[in-house]
Coordinates of C-alpha atoms and ligand atoms in Angstrom, one line a residue:
X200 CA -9.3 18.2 -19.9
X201 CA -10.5 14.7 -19.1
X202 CA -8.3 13.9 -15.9
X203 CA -10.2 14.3 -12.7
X204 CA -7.7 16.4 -11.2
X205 CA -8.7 18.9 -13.8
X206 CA -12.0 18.4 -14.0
X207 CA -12.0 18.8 -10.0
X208 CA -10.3 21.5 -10.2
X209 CA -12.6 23.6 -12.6
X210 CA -15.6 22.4 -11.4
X211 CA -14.8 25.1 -8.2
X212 CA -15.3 27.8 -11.0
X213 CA -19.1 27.4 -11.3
X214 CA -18.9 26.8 -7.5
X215 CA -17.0 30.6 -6.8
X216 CA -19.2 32.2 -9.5
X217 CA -22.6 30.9 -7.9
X218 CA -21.3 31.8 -4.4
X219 CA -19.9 35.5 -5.6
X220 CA -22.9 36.3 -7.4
X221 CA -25.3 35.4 -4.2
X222 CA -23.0 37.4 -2.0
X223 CA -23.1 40.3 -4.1
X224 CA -27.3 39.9 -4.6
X225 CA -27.1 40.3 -0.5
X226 CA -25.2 43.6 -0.7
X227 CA -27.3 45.3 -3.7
X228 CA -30.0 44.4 -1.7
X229 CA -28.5 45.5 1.1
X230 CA -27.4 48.9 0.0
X231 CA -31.1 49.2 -1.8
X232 CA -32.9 49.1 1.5
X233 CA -30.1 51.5 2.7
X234 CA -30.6 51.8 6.6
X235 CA -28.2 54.6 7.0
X236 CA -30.8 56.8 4.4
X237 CA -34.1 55.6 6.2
X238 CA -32.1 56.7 9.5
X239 CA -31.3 59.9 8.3
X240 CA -35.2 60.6 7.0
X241 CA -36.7 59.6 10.4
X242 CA -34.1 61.9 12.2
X243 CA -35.8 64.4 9.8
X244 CA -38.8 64.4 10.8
X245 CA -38.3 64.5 15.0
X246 CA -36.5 68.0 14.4
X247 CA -39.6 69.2 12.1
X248 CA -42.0 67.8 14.8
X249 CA -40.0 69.0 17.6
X250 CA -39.6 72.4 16.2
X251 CA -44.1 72.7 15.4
X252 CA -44.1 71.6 19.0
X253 CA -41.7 74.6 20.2
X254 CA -44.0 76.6 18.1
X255 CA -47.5 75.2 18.6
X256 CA -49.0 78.2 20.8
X257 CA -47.9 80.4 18.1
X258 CA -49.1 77.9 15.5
X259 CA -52.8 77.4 17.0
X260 CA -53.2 81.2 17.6
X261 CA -52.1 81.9 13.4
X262 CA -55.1 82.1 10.9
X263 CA -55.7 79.4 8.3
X264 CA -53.6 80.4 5.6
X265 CA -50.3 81.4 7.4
X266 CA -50.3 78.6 9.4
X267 CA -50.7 76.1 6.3
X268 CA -47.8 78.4 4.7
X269 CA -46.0 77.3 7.6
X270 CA -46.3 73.7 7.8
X271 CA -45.4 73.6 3.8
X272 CA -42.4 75.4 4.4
X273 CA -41.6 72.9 7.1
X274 CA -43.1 70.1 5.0
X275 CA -40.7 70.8 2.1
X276 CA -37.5 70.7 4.0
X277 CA -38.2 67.1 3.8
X278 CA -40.0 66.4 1.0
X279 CA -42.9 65.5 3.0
X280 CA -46.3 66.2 4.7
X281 CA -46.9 67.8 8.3
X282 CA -50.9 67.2 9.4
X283 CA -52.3 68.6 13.0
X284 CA -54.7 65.9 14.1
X285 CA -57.5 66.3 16.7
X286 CA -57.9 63.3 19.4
X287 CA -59.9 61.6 16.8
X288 CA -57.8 61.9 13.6
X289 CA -60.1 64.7 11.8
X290 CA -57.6 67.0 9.5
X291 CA -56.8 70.5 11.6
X292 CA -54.3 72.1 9.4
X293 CA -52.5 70.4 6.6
X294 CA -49.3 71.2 4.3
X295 CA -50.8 69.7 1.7
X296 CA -55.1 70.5 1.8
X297 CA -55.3 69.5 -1.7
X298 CA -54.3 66.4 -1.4
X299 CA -56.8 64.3 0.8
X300 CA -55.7 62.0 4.1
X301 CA -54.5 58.4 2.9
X302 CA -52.7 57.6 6.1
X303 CA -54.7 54.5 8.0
X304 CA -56.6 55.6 11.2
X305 CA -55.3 54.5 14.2
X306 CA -51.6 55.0 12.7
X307 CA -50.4 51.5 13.3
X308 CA -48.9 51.2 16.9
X309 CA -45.3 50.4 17.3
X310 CA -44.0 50.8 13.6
X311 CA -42.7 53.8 11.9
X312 CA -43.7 52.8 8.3
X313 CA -47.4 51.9 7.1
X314 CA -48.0 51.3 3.4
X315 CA -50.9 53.2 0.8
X316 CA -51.4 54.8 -2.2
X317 CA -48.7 51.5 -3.5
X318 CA -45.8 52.7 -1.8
X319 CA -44.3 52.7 1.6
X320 CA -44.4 55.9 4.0
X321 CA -42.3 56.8 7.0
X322 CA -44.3 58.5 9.4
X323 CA -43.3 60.1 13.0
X324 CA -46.7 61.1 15.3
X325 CA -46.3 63.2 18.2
X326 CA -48.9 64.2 20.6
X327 CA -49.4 68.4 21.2
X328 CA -51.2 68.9 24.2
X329 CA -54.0 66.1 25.6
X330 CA -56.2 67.1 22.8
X331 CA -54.2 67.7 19.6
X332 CA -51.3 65.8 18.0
X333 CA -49.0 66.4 14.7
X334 CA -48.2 63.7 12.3
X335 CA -45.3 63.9 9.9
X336 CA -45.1 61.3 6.6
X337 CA -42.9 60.9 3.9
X338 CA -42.4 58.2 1.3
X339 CA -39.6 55.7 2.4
X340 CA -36.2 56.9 1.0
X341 CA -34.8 55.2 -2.2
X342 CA -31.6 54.2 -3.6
X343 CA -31.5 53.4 -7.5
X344 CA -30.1 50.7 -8.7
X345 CA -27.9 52.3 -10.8
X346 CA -26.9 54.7 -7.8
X347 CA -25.5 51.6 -5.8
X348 CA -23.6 49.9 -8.9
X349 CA -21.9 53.2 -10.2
X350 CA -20.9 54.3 -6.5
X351 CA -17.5 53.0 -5.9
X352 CA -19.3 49.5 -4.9
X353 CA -19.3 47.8 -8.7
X354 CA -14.9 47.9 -9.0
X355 CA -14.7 47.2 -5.7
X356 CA -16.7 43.5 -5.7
X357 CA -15.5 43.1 -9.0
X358 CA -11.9 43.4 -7.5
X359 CA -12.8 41.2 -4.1
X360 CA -14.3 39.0 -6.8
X361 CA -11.6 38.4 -9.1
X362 CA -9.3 37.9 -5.8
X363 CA -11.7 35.6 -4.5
X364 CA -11.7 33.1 -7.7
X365 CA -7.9 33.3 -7.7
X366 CA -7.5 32.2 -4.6
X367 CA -10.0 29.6 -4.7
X368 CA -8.6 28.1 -8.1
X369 CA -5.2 27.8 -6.1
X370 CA -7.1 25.9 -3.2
X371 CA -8.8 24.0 -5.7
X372 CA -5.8 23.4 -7.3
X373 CA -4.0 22.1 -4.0
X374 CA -7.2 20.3 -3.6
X375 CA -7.7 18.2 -6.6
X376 CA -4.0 17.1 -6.9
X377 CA -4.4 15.6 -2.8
X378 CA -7.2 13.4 -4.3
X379 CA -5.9 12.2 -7.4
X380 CA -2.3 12.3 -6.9
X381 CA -3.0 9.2 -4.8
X382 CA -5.4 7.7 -7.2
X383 CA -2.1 8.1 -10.4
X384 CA -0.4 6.7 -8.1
X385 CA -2.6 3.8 -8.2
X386 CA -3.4 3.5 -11.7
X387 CA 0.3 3.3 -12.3
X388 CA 1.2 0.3 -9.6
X389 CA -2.0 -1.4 -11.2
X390 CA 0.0 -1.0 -14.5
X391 CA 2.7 -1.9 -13.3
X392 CA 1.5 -5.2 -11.8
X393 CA -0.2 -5.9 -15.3
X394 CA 3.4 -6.2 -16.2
X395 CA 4.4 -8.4 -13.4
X396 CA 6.2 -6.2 -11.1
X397 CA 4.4 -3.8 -8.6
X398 CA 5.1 -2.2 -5.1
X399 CA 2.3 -1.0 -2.1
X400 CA 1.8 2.3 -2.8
X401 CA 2.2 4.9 0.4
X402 CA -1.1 5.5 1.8
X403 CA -2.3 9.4 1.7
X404 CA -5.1 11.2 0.2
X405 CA -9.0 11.6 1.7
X406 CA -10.3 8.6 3.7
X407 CA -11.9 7.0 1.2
X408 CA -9.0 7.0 -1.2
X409 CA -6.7 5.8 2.0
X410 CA -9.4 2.7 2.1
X411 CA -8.9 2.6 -2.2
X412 CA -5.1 2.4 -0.9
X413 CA -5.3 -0.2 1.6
X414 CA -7.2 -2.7 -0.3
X415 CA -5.3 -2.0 -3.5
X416 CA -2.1 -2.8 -1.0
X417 CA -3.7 -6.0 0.4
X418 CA -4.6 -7.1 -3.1
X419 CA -1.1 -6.4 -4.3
X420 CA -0.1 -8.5 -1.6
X421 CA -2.3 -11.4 -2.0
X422 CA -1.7 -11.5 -6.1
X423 CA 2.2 -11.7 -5.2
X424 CA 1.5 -14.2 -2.6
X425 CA -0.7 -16.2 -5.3
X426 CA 1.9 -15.8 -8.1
X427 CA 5.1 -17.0 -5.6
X428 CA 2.9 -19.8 -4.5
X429 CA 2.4 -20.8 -7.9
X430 CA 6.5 -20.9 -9.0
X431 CA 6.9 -22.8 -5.2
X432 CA 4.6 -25.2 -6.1
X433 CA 5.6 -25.7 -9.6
X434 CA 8.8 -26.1 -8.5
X435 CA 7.9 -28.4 -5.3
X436 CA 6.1 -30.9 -7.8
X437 CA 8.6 -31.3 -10.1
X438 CA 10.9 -31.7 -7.2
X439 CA 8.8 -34.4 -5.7
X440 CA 8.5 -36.1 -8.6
X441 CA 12.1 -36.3 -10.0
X442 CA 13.4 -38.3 -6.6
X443 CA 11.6 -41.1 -7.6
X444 CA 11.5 -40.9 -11.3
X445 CA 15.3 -41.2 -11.3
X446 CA 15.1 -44.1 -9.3
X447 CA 12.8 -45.9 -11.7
X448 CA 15.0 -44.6 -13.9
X449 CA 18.0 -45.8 -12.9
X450 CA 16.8 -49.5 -11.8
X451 CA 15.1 -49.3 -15.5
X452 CA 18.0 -49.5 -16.6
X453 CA 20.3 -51.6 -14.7
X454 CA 17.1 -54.4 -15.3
X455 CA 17.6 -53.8 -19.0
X456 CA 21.1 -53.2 -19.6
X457 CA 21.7 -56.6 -17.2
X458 CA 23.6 -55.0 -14.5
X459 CA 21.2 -56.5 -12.1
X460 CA 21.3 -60.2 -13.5
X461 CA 20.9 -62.1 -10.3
X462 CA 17.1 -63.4 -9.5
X463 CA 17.7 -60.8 -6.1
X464 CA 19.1 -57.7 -7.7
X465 CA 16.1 -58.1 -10.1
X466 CA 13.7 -58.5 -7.4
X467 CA 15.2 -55.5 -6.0
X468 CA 15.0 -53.5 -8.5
X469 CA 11.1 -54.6 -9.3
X470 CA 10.5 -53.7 -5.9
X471 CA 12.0 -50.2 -5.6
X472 CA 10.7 -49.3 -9.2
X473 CA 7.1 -50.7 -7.6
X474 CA 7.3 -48.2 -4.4
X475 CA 8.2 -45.0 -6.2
X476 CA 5.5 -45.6 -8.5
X477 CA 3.3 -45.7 -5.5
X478 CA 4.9 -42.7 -4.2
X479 CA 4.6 -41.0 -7.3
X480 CA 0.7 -42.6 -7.6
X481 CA 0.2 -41.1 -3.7
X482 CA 1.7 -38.0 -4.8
X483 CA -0.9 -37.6 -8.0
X484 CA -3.8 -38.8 -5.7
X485 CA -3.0 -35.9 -3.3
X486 CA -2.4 -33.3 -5.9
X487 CA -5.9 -34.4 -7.2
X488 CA -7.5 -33.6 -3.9
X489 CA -6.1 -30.7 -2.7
X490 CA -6.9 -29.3 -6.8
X491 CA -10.3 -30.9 -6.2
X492 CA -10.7 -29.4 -2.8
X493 CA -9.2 -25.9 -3.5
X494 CA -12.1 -26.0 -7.1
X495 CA -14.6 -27.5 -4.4
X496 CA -15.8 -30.1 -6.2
X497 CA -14.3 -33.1 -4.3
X498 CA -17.2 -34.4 -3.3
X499 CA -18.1 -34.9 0.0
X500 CA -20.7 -36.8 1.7
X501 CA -23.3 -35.3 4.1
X502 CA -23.9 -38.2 6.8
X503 CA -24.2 -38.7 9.9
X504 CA -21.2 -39.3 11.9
X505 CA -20.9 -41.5 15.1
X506 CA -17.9 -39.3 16.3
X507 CA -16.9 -41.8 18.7
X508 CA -17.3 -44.8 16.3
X509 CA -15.0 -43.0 13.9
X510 CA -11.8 -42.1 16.3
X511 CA -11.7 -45.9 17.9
X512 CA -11.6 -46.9 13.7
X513 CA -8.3 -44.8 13.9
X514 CA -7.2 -46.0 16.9
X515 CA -7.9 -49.6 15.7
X516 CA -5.9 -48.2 12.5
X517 CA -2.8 -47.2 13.8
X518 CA -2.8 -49.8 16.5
X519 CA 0.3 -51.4 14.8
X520 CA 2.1 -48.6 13.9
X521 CA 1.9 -47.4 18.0
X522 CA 3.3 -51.1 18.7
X523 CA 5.9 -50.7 16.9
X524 CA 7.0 -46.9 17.6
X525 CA 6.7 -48.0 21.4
X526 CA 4.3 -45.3 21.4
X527 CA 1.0 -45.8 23.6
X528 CA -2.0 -44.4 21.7
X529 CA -5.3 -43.3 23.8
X530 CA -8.3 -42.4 23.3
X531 CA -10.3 -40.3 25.6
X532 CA -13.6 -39.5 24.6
X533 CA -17.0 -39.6 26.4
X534 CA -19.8 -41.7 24.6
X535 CA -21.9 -39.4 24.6
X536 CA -20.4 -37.1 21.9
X537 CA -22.6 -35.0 19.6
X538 CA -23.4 -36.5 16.5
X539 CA -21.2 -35.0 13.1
X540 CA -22.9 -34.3 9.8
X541 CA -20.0 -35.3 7.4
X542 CA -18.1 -37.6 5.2
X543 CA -16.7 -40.1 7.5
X544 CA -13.7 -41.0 5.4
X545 CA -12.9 -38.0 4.6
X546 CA -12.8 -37.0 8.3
X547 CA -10.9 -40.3 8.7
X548 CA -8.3 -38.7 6.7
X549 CA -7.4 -36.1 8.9
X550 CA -7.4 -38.1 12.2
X551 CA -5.3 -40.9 11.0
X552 CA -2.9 -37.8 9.4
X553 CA -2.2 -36.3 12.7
X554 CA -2.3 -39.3 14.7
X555 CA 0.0 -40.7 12.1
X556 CA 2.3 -37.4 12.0
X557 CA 2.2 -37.7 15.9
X558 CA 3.5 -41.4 16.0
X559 CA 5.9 -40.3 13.8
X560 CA 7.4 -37.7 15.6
X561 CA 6.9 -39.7 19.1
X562 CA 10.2 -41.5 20.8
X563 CA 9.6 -44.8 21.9
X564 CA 7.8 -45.0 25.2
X565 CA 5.9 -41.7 24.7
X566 CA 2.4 -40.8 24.6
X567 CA -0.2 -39.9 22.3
X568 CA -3.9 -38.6 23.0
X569 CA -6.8 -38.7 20.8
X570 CA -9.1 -36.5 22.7
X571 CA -12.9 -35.4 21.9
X572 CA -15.6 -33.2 23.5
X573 CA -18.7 -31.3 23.0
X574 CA -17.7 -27.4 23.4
X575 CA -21.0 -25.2 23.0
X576 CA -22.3 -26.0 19.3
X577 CA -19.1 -27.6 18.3
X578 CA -17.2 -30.5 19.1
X579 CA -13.3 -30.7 19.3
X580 CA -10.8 -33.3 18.3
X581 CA -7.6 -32.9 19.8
X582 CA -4.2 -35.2 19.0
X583 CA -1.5 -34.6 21.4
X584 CA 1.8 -36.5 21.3
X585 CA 5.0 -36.3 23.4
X586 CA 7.4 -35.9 20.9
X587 CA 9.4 -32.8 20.3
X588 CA 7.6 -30.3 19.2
X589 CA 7.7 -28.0 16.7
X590 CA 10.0 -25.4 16.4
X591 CA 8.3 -21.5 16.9
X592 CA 9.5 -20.8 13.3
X593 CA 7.5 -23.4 11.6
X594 CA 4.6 -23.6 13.9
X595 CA 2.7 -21.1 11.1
X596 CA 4.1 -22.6 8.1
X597 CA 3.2 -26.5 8.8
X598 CA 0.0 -25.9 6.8
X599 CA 1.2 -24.7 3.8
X600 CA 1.5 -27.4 1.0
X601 CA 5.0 -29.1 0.4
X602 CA 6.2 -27.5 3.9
X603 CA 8.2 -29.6 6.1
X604 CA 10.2 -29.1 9.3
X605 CA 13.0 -31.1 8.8
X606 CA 13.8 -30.3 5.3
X607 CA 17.3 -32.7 4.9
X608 CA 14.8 -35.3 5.2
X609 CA 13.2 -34.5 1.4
X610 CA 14.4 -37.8 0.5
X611 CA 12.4 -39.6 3.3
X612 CA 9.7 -42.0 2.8
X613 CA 7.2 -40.3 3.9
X614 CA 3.6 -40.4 1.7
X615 CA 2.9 -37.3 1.5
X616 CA 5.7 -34.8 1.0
X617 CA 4.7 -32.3 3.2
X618 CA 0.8 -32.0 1.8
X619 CA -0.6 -34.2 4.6
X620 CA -1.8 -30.9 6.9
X621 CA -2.8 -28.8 3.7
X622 CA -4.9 -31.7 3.1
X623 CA -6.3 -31.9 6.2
X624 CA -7.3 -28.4 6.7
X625 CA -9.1 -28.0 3.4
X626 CA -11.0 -31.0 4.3
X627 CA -11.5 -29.8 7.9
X628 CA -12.5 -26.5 6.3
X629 CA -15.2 -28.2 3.5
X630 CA -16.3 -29.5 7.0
X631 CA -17.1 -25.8 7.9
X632 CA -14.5 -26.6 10.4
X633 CA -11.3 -25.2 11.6
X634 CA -8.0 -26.9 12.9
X635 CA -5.0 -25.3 14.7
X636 CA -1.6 -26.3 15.9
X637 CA 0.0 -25.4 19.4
X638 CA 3.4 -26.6 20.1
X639 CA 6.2 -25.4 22.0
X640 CA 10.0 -26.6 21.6
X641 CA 10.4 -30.1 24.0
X642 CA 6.6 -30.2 25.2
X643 CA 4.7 -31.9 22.5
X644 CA 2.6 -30.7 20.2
X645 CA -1.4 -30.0 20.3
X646 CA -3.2 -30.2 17.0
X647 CA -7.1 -29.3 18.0
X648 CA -9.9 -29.8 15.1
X649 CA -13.1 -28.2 15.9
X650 CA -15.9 -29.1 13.9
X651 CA -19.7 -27.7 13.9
X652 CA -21.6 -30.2 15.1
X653 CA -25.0 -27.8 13.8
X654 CA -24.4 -27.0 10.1
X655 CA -25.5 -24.0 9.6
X656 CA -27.0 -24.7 6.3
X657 CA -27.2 -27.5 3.2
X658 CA -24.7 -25.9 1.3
X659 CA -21.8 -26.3 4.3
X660 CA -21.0 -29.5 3.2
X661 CA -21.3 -29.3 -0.6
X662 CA -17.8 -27.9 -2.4
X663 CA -17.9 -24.3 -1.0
X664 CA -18.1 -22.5 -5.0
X665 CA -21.5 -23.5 -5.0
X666 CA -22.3 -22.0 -1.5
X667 CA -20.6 -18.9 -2.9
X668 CA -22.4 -18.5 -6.1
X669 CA -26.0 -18.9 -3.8
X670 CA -24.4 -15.9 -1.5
X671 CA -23.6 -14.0 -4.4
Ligands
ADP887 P1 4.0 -35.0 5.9 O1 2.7 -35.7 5.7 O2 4.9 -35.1 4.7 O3 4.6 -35.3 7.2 P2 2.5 -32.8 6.9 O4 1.9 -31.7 6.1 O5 1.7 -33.8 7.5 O6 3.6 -33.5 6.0 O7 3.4 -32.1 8.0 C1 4.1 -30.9 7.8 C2 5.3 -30.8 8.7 O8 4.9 -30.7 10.1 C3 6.2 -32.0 8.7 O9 7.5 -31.5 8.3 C4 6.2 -32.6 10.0 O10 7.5 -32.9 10.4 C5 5.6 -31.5 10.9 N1 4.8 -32.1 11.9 C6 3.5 -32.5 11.7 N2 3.0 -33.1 12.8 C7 3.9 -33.0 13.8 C8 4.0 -33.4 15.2 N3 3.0 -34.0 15.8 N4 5.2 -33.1 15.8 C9 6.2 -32.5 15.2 N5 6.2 -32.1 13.9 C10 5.1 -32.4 13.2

C-alpha cells in the first residue's frame, strides 16, 4: 500500500470517479432541459395557431361562448392557453376567461419563452389580420428526475462507467509502473553501491526521472572514480616509499653487520641512506601539500606579484641546470605585465616545475621558452621546450597524481614521483587559475598557465572550503 507505484496507481480512482460523476451531472442536466420535448411543444402550438388562422373568419363571426368552447378545445390538445389579442394586447376571446392575463405586454421580441407566475412559459404569437393577433402559451415542458434515471439512461452510464474505471486503472496501472520502475531500479543500484558494487542504471522513465537517472549515473561514476583513486594512491605511496626504504634498509645493514668496513663503503652508504631519506622527506612534504591543498587549508598568501620579477627568479634558478642540459632557457615577457595578486612562492613552484620538467625532457642544444602576456583580464604563462613531446595517450593523464610517462623509469631520481603537475594545478587552481598541456609526438610540448590577473573576490585566494561554505 505504501509503494508509489501503488499509491499512483489508486490515486486515478478518485480521479475517474470525480470525472464520471461530472460527466454524468452534464447529461442529467442535459436530458432535464430536454430539447427534443421543448421542440416538440413549440411545433404544437404553430399547428394550433395555424389551424385558428385557417379558421379566423369563422372564428370572429361565432358568438362569445362557442367561440371560447372553441379555443378550449384547441387549448387542451396542448395543455395550454389560446388568447385573441387586439393591436394593443386587450383580451378578445380567451380559453381560459377565468383565469386573468399574466403574460408581459409587449411579449418579449425575439424569444419564445418569457417567465411569470414562477415558472417558465413557451409562447408562439401570430398576427390575424392588421388589426388582431392570436397568442398561444404553455408552461415549458418537464422531465422528472426520476423519469431520466429510470429510462434506460441509469444501467447504461453505470455500464460506460464501470468500463471507463477499468480501463483507466489499466492505464494507470501501465502508468505508475513507467515512473517507478525506473525509480526501483534506482533504489536498488543505490543499495547496491552501499555494498560496494553498483552498475549505471539504463536511463527510461519521465524526464525528470531520466535527469534522477543521469545524475545518479554520474554520481555512480564519480564515487567509483573516488574509491579507485583511493586503492591507486594507497598503493602508489606505499610503492613510493618502499624503493627507498629498502635501500636504507639494506645499507643499514651492511653499516651494521660490517660488510661495508672501509672509510668509503661507509661513506657510501651514509650518503645513499642520507638521499632516500630526502626522497622520502620530499615525498611526505608533497603528500602534505597536495592533502593540504585538496582540504584547502594550505595557506596561501594574497600579495601582490611582480609577474616579471618572479619568472627571471626562475630563470635565474634553473640557470645551472640549462648549462648543463645544453639546453638554452628564454624568457620572453614584456615589462609591462599586469600585476598578480598571489603567493609568490607558491606560484614559484609551479614555474620552476615545468621549466624543470621541460629541461628535463629537453636534448642537449634544444630550446626552452618562458613566455608571459596580458590576454583580456588574464595573464598567461607559457613553458615550451623542444624536447619530445608527449605521447597522445598520456597527454590527459599527466595531471593525475603519481602519473608518469615513462613508467620503467619508477626507479629514477626524480623528486617528485609523478606529483609535480598535480601539485601544480591545485596550486594554479587555489590561484583561481587554470593550466593546460598541448603536445604532439616530436614537436615539443606547450604547458600554458593562465591566471586572473582581477580576483574576482577576497575569498579566491583563501583555501577554496571556505569560499564554498560563504556560497552555500
Ligand atoms: P615528475 O615531477 O615526477 O616528473 P610530473 O607530474 O611533473 O612528475 O610529470 C608527469 C609526467 O609528465 C612525467 O612522467 C613527465 O615525464 C611528463 N612530462 C612533464 N613535462 C613534460 C615535458 N615538458 N615533456 C615531456 N614529458 C613531460
Amino acid at each position: 500500500m505504501n509503494s508509489l507505484r501503488t499509491r499512483l496507481w489508486l490515486s486515478y480512482v478518485p480521479v475517474v470517479g470525480v470525472a464520471l460523476g461530472v460527466v454524468t451531472l452534464g447529461v442529467v442536466w442535459y436530458l432535464l432541459r430536454n430539447p427534443l420535448v421543448y421542440r416538440q411543444a413549440l411545433l404544437e402550438m404553430r399547428l394550433v395557431a395555424a389551424e385558428v388562422d385557417a379558421r379566423a373568419p369563422q372564428i370572429i363571426r361565432m358568438d362569445a361562448e362557442r367561440r371560447r368552447q372553441l379555443l378550449q378545445r384547441l387549448a387542451d390538445s396542448f395543455q395550454g392557453r389560446v388568447v385573441l389579442l387586439d393591436a394593443e394586447g386587450q383580451v378578445l376571446a380567451d380559453s381560459h376567461p377565468e383565469q386573468p392575463p399574466f403574460w408581459p405586454w409587449p411579449l418579449p421580441a425575439g424569444k419564445v419563452t418569457f417567465r411569470a407566475q414562477g415558472q417558465t412559459w413557451l409562447y408562439y404569437r401570430r398576427t390575424l389580420g392588421a388589426q388582431r393577433s392570436l397568442l398561444v402559451i404553455r408552461p415549458r415542458p418537464r422531465v422528472s428526475l426520476l423519469a431520466v434515471l429510470t429510462d434506460d439512461l441509469l444501467p447504461s452510464l453505470v455500464l460506460a462507467g464501470a468500463l471507463a474505471l477499468v480501463l483507466a486503472l489499466v492505464l494507470a496501472w501501465a502508468v505508475a509502473r513507467w515512473v517507478a520502475a525506473p525509480l526501483q531500479r534506482m533504489a536498488a543500484a543505490a543499495e547496491a553501491l552501499a555494498h560496494g558494487e553498483g552498475s549505471p542504471i539504463p536511463i527510461a522513465g519521465p524526464d525528470e526521472v531520466q535527469t534522477l537517472a543521469q545524475a545518479f549515473n554520474a554520481m555512480l561514476a564519480r564515487v567509483q572514480d573516488t574509491l579507485r583513486a583511493q586503492r591507486d594512491f594507497v598503493a602508489n605511496v606505499s610503492h613510493e616509499l618502499k624503493t627507498p626504504l629498502t635501500s636504507i634498509q639494506g645499507f643499514a645493514q651492511a653499516l651494521l653487520d660490517g660488510t661495508a668496513d672501509d672509510p668509503e663503503s661507509r661513506r657510501q652508504a651514509a650518503q645513499v641512506i642520507q638521499d632516500e631519506a630526502a626522497r622520502m622527506h620530499r615525498l611526505v612534504a608533497d603528500l602534505l601539500d597536495l592533502a593540504r591543498l585538496d582540504a584547502g587549508t594550505l595557506p596561501l598568501r594574497r600579495e601582490p606579484i611582480d609577474l616579471h620579477a618572479l619568472l627571471r627568479g626562475v630563470q635565474e634558478q634553473l640557470a645551472p641546470q640549462s648549462r648543463e642540459a645544453g639546453v638554452a632557457l628564454q624568457l620572453e615577457a614584456g615589462p609591462a605585465l599586469p600585476t598578480l595578486i598571489g603567493d609568490a612562492d607558491r606560484l614559484t613552484q609551479v614555474f620552476v616545475n615545468l621549466v624543470d620538467n621541460a629541461l628535463q625532457h629537453t636534448p642537449a642544444g634544444g630550446e626552452v621558452t618562458l613566455r608571459a602576456a596580458a590576454h583580456g583580464s588574464q595573464v598567461w604563462v607559457s613553458v615550451a621546450d623542444t624536447g619530445p613531446g608527449i605521447p597522445p595517450e598520456d597527454l590527459p593523464r599527466i595531471f593525475e597524481r603519481f602519473y608518469r610517462v615513462d613508467k620503467s623509469r619508477r626507479g629514477d631520481r626524480r623528486p617528485h614521483a609523478g606529483l609535480g603537475l598535480s601539485i601544480a594545478a591545485e596550486i594554479v587552481r587555489a590561484h583561481g587559475g587554470t593550466i593546460q598541456a598541448q603536445s604532439s609526438p616530436g614537436q615539443g610540448s606547450v604547458f600554458v598557465v593562465k591566471l586572473p590577473t582581477v580576483q574576482p573576490d577576497d575569498t579566491t585566494l583563501h583555501s577554496r572550503r571556505p569560499a564554498e561554505k560563504e556560497g552555500a
